[in-house]
Coordinates of C-alpha atoms and ligand atoms in Angstrom, one line a residue:
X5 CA 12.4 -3.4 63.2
X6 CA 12.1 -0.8 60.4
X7 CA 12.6 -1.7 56.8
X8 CA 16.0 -0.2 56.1
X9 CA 16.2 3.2 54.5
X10 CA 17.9 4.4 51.6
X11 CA 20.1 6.9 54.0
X12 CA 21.2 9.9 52.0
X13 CA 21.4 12.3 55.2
X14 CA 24.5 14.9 55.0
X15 CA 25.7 13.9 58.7
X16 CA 25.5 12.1 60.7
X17 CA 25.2 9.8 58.1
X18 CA 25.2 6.2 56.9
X19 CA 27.9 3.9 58.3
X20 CA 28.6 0.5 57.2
X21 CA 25.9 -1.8 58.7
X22 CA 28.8 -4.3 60.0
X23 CA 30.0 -0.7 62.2
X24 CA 26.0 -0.4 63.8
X25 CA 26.3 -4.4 64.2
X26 CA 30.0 -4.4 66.4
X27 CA 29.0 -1.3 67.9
X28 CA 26.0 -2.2 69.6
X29 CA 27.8 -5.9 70.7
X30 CA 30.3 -3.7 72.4
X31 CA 28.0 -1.8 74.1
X32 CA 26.4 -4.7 75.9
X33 CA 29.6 -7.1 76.1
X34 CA 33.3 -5.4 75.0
X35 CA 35.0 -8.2 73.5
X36 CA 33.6 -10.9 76.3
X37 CA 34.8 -9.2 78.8
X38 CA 31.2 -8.8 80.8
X39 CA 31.1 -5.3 80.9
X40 CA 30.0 -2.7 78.3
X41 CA 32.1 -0.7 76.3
X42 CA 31.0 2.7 78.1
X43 CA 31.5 1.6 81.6
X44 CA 35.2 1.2 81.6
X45 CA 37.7 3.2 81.9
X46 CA 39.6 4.9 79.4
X47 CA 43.1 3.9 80.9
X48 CA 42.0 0.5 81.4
X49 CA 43.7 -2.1 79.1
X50 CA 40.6 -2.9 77.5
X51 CA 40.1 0.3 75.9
X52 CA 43.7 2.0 75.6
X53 CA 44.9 -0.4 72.6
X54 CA 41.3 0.7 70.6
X55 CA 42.9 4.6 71.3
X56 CA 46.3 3.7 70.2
X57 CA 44.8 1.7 66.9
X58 CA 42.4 4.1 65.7
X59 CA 45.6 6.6 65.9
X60 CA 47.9 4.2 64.2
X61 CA 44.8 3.4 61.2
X62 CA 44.6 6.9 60.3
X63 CA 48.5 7.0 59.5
X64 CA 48.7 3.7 57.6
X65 CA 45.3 4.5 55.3
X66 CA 46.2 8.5 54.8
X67 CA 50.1 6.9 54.2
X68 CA 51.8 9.1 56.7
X69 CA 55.0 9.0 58.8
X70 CA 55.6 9.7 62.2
X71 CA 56.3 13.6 61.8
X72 CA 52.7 13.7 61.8
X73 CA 50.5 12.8 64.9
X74 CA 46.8 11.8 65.2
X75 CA 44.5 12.9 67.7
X76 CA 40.7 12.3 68.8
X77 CA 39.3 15.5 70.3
X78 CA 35.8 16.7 71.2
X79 CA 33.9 20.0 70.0
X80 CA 33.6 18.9 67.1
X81 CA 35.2 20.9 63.6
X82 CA 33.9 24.1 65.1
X83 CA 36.1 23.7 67.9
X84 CA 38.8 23.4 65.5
X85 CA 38.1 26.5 64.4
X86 CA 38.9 28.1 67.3
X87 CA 42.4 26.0 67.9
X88 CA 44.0 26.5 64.8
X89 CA 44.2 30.1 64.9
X90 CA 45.4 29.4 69.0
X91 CA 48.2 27.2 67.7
X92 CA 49.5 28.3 64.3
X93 CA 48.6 31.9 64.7
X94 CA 51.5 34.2 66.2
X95 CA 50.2 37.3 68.0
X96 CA 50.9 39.7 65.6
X97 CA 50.4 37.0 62.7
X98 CA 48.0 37.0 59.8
X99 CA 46.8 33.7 58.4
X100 CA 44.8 33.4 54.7
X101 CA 41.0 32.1 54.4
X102 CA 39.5 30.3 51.3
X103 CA 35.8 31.5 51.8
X104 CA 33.6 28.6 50.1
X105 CA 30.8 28.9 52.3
X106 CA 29.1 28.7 55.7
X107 CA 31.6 26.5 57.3
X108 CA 34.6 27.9 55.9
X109 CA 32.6 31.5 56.9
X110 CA 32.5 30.1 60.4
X111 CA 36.1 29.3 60.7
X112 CA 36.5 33.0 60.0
X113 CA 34.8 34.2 61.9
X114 CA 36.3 32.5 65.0
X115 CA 39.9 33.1 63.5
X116 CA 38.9 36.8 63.2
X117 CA 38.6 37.4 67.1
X118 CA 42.0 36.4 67.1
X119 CA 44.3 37.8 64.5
X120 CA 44.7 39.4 61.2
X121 CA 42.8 37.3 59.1
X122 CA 42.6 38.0 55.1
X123 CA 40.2 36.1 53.0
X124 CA 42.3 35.4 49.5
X125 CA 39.5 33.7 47.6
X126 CA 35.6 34.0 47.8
X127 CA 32.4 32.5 46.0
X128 CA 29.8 34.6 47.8
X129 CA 29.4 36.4 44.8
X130 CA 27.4 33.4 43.2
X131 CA 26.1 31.9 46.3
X132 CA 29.1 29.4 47.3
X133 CA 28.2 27.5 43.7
X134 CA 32.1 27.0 42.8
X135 CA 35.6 27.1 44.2
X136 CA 37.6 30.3 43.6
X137 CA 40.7 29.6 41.8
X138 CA 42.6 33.0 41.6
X139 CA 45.1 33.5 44.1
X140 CA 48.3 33.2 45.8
X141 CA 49.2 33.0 49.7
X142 CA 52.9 34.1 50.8
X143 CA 55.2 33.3 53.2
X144 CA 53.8 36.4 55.3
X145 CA 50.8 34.7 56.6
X146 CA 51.2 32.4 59.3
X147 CA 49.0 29.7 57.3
X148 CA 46.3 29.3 54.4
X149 CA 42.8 27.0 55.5
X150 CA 41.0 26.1 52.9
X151 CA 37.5 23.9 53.3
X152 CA 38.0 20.4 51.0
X153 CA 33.9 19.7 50.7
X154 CA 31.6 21.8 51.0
X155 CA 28.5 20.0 52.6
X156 CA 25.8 22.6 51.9
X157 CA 26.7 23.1 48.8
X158 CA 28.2 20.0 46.9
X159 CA 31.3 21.6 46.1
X160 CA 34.8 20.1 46.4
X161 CA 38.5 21.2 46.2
X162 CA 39.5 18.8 43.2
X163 CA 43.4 20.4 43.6
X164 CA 44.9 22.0 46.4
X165 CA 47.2 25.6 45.8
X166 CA 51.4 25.4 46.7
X167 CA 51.1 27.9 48.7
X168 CA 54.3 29.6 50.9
X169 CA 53.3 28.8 54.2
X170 CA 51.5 26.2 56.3
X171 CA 48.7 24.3 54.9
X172 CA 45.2 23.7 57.3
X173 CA 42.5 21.7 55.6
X174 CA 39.1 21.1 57.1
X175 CA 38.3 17.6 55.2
X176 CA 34.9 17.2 57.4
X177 CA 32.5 16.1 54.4
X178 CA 35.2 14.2 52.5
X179 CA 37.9 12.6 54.4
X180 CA 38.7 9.1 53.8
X181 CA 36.4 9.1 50.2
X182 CA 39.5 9.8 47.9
X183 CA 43.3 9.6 47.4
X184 CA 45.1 12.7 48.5
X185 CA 49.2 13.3 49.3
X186 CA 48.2 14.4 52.6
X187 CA 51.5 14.7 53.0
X188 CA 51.0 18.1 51.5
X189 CA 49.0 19.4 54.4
X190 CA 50.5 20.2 57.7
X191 CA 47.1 20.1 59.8
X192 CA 43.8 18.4 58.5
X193 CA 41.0 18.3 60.7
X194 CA 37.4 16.7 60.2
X195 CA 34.5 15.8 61.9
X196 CA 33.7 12.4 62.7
X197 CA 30.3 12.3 62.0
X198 CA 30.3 11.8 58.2
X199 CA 32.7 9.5 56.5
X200 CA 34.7 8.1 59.7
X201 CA 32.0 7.4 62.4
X202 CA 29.6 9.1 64.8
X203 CA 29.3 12.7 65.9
X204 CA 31.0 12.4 68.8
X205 CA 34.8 13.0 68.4
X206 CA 37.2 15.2 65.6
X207 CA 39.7 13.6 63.8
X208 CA 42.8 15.7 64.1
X209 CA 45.8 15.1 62.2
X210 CA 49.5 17.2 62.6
X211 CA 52.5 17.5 61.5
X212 CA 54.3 18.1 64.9
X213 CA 57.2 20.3 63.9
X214 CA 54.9 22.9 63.5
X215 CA 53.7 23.6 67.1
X216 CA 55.4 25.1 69.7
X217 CA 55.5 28.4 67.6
X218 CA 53.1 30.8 68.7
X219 CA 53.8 33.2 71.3
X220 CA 50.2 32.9 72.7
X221 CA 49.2 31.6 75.9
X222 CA 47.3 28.7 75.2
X223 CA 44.5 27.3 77.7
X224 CA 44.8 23.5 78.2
X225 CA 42.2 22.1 76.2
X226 CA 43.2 23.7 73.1
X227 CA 46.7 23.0 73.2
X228 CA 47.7 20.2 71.0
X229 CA 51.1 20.0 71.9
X230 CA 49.3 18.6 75.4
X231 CA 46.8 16.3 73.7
X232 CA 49.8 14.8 71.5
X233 CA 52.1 15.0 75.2
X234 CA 49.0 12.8 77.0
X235 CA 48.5 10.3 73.7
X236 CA 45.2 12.1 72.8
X237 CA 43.3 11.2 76.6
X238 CA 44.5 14.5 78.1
X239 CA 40.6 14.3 79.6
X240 CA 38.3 11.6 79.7
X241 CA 38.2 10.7 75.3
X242 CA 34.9 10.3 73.6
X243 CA 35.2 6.2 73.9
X244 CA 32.2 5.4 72.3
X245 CA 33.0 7.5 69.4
X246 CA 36.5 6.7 68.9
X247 CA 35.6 2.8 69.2
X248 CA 33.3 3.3 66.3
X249 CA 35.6 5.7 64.3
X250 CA 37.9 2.6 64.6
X251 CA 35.8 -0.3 63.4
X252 CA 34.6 2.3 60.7
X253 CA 38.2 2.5 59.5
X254 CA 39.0 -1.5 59.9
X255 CA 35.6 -1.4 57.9
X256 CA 37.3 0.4 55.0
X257 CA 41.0 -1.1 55.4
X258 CA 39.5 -4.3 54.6
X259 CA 37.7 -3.0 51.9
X260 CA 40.6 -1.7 50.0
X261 CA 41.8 1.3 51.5
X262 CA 40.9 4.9 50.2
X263 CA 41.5 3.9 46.5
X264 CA 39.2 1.5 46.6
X265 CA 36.4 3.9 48.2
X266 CA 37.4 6.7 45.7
X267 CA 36.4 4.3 42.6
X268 CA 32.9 3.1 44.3
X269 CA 32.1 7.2 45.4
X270 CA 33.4 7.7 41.7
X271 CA 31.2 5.2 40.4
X272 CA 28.0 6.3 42.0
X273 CA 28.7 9.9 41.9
X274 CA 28.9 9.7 37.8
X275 CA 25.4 7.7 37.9
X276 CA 23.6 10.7 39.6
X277 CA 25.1 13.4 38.0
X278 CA 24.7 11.8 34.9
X279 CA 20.9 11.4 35.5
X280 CA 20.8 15.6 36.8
X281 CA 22.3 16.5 33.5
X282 CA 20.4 14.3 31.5
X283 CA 16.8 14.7 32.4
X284 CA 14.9 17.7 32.0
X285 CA 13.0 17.7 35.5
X286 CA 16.3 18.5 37.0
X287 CA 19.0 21.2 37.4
X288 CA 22.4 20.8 39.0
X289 CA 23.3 23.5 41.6
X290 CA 27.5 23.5 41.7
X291 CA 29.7 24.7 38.5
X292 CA 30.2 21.4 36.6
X293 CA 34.1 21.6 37.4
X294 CA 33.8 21.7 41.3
X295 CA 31.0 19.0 41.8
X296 CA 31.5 17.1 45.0
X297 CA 31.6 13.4 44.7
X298 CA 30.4 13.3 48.3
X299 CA 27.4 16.1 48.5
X300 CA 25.1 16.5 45.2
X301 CA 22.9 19.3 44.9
X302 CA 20.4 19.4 42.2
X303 CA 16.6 21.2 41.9
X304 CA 13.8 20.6 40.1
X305 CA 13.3 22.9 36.9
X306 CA 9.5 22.8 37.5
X307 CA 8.8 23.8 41.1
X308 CA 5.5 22.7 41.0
X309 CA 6.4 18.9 40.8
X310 CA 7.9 18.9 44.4
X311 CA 5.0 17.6 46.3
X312 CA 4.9 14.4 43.3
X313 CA 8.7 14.2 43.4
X314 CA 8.8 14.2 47.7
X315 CA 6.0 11.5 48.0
X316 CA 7.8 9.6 45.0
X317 CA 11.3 9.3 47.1
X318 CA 9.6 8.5 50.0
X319 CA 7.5 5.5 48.8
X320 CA 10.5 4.5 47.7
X321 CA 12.3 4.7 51.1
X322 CA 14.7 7.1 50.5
X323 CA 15.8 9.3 53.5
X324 CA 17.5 12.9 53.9
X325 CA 17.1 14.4 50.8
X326 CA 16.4 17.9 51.4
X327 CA 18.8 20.3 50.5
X328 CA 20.2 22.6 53.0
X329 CA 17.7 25.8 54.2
X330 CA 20.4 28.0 52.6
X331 CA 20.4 26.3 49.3
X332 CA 17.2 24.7 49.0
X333 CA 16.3 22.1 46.4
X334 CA 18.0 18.6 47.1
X335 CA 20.8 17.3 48.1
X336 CA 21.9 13.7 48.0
X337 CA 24.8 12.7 50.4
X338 CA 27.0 10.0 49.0
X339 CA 29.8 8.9 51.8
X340 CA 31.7 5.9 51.8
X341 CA 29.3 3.9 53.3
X342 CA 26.5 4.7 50.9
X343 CA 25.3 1.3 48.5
X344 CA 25.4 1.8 44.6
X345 CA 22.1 0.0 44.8
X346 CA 20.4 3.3 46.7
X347 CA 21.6 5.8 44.3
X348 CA 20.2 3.5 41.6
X349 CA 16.6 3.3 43.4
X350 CA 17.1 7.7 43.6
X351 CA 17.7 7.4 39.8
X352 CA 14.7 5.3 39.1
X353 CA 12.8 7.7 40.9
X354 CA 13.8 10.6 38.9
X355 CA 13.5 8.8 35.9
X356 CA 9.7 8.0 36.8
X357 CA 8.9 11.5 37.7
Ligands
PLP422 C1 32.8 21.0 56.1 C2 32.3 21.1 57.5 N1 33.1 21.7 58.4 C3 32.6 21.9 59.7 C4 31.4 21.4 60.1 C5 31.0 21.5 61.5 O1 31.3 20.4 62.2 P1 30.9 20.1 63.7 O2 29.4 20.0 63.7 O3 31.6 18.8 64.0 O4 31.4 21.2 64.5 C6 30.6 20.7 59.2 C7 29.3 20.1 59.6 O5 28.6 19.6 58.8 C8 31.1 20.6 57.8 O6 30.3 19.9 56.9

């Protein structure tokens, strides 16, 4: 077996090492039962309490009630750009965009073939480098979808705008690493494969009162009312993913819940960001204000120390630091699951450069 690497990859990601541990048990023996966890069935009763407890987890760590239902879907956060404008989005509707970068482009773009859609609030203009502040959304839209983190850029939403209509959120890149009232929100979607487990599944959260609305015809799959009807195995579910989404989660309830994660992603956010502002060798990419916690971009001032720098974090057994094609520089990913200890070895690298 390898030596274990400093993982700072943007997704998939780290998870906790106790999640890779249970996970692989359960693939060779589900809790003693002598037969794996992928060759049961998904109705048998083996594996429908792990569906039902990864649904009720969500609720008790995001603190929600029972207006609001939890779901396990496939296609990832890009197919969720395609069933939010199907549900929420009445035929002759508008709904409002926050346009922070390529993901919240995407979800555009999808909404676009759809319905009226208006983009209130843009950073293009600087290259997605901060989160636009001035605007207001109205009761005439149908909804406002904003992007909480953005992964390619290491930007983050710290506050969310009242707005007069339905709020969407995709919380991909940052669910689960802070406190929220996500009470606030009446649909949050995110992809599994960062904070919450692997790629595989996409957390969906809802109020229910708001479905049921649109005068569309909506195809089976993308009908949430259905998935909420059939307990979230309308089809066969991801069960590997949602197993490991769930011990993920029992991972971080026993840890101390969100609050607790928040002050350790806090903690070790400060220590890098610190170290980008305070040597010379390195720039920050984001506007101070909207700095992720979760995804740090930063460059080197003097371009021609990247080959030193690149052998220097990999001697030192650091993985996944390479900024995003789009952006270019670094980027150091810092989920939940991430150790203190490895940001420290990344800041004694930069140090020694
Ligand atoms: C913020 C955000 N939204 C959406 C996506 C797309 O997710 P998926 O690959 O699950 O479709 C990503 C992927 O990195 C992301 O970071």
């Amino acid at each position: 077996m390898g030596t274990k690497k400093h993982n700072f990859s943007a997704g998939p990601c780290i998870l906790p090492q106790e999640v890779f541990q249970k996970a692989s048990e359960a693939i060779l023996d589900f809790n003693g039962i002598g037969l794996s966890l992928l060759e049961i069935s998904h109705r048998s009763k083996d594996f429908v309490p792990v569906m039902d407890e990864a649904r009720a987890i969500v609720k008790r760590l995001m603190n929600l009630d029972d207006s609001y239902e939890v779901l396990y879907l496939q296609g990832g956060a890009s197919l969720q750009f395609i069933m939010v404008p199907f549900n929420l989005l009445t035929k002759t509707g508008k709904a409002a965009y926050l346009d922070t970068g390529t993901w919240a482009s995407n979800a555009i773009k999808e909404a676009k073939r759809w319905g009226n859609i208006d983009v209130v609030g843009s950073s293009a203009d600087e290259k997605y480098s901060y989160i636009p502040k001035d605007y207001s959304v109205d009761s005439s839209y149908d909804y406002f979808h904003c992007t909480s983190n953005n992964t390619i850029y290491g930007t983050q939403m710290k506050s969310f705008p009242e707005v007069d209509t339905l709020k969407v959120c995709d919380m991909s890149s940052d669910i689960f690493s802070r406190q929220l009232d996500f009470s606030k929100f009446d649909l949050i979607y995110a992809g599994a494969q960062k904070n919450m487990g692997p790629a595989g599944t996409v957390l969906v959260v809802v109020k229910k009162d708001i479905l049921g609305k649109t005068n569309r015809d909506i195809p089976a799959y993308l009908d949430y009312a259905l998935h909420i009807k059939k307990e979230s195995m309308f089809n066969t579910p991801p069960v590997f993913a949602v197993y490991a989404s769930l011990l993920t989660l029992q991972h971080l309830e026993k840890n101390g819940g969100i609050a607790a994660a928040e002050e350790r992603n806090n903690a070790k956010a400060k220590l890098l960001y610190d170290e980008i502002d305070y040597n010379p060798n390195f720039e920050g990419f984001a506007k101070k204000e909207d700095r992720s916690v979760m995804n740090v971009s930063f460059r080197l001032t003097d371009k021609s120390k990247k080959e030193k720098f690149d052998q220097m974090w990999k001697d030192a057994g650091i993985n996944g630091l390479n900024g995003h094609r789009s952006v270019g520089g670094y980027r150091a990913s810092l989920y939940n699951a991430l150790p203190i200890e490895s940001v420290q070895v990344l800041v004694d690298v930069m140090k020694a450069l």
